[in-house]
mmCIF file of C-alpha atoms in Angstrom:
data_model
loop_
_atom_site.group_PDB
_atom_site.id
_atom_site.type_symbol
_atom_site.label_atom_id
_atom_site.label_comp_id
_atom_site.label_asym_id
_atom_site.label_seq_id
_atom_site.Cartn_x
_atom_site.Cartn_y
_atom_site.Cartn_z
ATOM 1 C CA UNK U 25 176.924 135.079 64.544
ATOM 2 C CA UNK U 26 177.522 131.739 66.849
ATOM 3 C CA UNK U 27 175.020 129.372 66.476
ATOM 4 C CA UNK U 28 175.634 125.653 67.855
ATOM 5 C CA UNK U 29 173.639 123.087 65.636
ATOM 6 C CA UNK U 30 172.644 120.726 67.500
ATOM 7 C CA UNK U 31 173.756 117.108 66.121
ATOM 8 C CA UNK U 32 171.516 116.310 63.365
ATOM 9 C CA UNK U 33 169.904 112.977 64.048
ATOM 10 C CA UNK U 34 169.304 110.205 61.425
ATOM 11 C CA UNK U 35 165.410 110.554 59.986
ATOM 12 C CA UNK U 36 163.353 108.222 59.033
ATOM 13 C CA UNK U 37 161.609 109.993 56.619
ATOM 14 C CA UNK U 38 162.549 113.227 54.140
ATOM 15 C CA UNK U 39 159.660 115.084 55.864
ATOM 16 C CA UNK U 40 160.802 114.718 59.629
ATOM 17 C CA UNK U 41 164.433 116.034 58.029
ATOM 18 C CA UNK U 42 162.758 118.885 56.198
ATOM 19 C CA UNK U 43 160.221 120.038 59.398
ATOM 20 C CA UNK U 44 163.789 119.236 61.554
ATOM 21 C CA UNK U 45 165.754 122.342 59.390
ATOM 22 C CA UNK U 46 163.162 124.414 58.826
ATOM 23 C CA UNK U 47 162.789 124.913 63.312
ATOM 24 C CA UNK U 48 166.873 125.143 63.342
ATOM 25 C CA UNK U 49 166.517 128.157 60.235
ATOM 26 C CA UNK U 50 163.632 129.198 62.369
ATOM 27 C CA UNK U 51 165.787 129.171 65.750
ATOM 28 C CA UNK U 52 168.706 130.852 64.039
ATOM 29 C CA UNK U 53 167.058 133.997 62.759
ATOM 30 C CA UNK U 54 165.375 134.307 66.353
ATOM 31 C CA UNK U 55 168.640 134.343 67.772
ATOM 32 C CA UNK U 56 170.056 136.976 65.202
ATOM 33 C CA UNK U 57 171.029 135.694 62.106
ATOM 34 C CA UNK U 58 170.400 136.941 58.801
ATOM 35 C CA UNK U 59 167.802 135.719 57.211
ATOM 36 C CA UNK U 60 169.845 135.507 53.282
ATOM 37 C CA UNK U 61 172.667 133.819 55.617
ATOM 38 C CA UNK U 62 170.189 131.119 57.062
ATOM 39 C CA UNK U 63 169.135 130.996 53.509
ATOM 40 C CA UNK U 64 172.264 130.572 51.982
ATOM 41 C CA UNK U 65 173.427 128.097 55.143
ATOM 42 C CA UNK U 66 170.446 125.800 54.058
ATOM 43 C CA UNK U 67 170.487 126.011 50.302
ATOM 44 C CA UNK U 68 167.167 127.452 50.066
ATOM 45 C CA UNK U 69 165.753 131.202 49.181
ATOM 46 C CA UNK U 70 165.479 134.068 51.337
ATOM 47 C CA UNK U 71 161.843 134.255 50.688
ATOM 48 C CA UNK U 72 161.556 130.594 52.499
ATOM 49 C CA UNK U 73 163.230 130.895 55.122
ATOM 50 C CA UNK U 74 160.374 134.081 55.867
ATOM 51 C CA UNK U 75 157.956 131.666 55.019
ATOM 52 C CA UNK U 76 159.923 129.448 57.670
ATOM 53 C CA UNK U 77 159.396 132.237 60.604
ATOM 54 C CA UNK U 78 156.077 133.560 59.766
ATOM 55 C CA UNK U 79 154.579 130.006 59.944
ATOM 56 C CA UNK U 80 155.786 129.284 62.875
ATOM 57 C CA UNK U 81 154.437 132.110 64.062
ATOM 58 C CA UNK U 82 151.244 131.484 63.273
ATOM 59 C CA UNK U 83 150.810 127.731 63.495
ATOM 60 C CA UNK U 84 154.368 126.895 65.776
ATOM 61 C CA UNK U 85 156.044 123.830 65.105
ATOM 62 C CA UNK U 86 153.740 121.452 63.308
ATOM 63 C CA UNK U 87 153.320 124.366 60.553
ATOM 64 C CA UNK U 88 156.787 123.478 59.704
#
C-alpha cells in the first residue's frame, strides 16, 4: 500500500503531534491500509488505531 505522508510539521505542543498522527493513521486505513500495519507504522496497538477510526467517525477531527 502507497501512502504519501505528508511532511510532518514541527508542534508546539505533544497534543497537536498526537491529534496530527492519529488523522494520518485515520487517513491511511481509509485509503486501504491495514489496520495492525498502521498500528505497527505508529508504534501503537491495533485496538487504537480502531479507537482512532471509530472516533472520528463519530466526533471527526477534534475527537482525535
Amino acid at each position: 500500500m502507497n501512502f504519501d505522508l505528508p511532511k510532518k510539521p514541527v508542534f508546539t505542543s505533544r497534543r497537536m503531534e498526537q491529534q496530527w498522527n492519529r488523522m494520518q493513521g485515520v487517513k491511511m486505513v481509509r485509503s486501504g491500509w491495514r489496520v495492525g500495519d498502521v498500528a505497527k507504522f505508529f508504534g501503537v496497538s491495533d485496538r487504537a488505531v480502531f479507537g482512532w477510526v471509530a472516533t472520528f467517525g463519530q466526533l471527526g477531527q477534534n475527537g482525535l
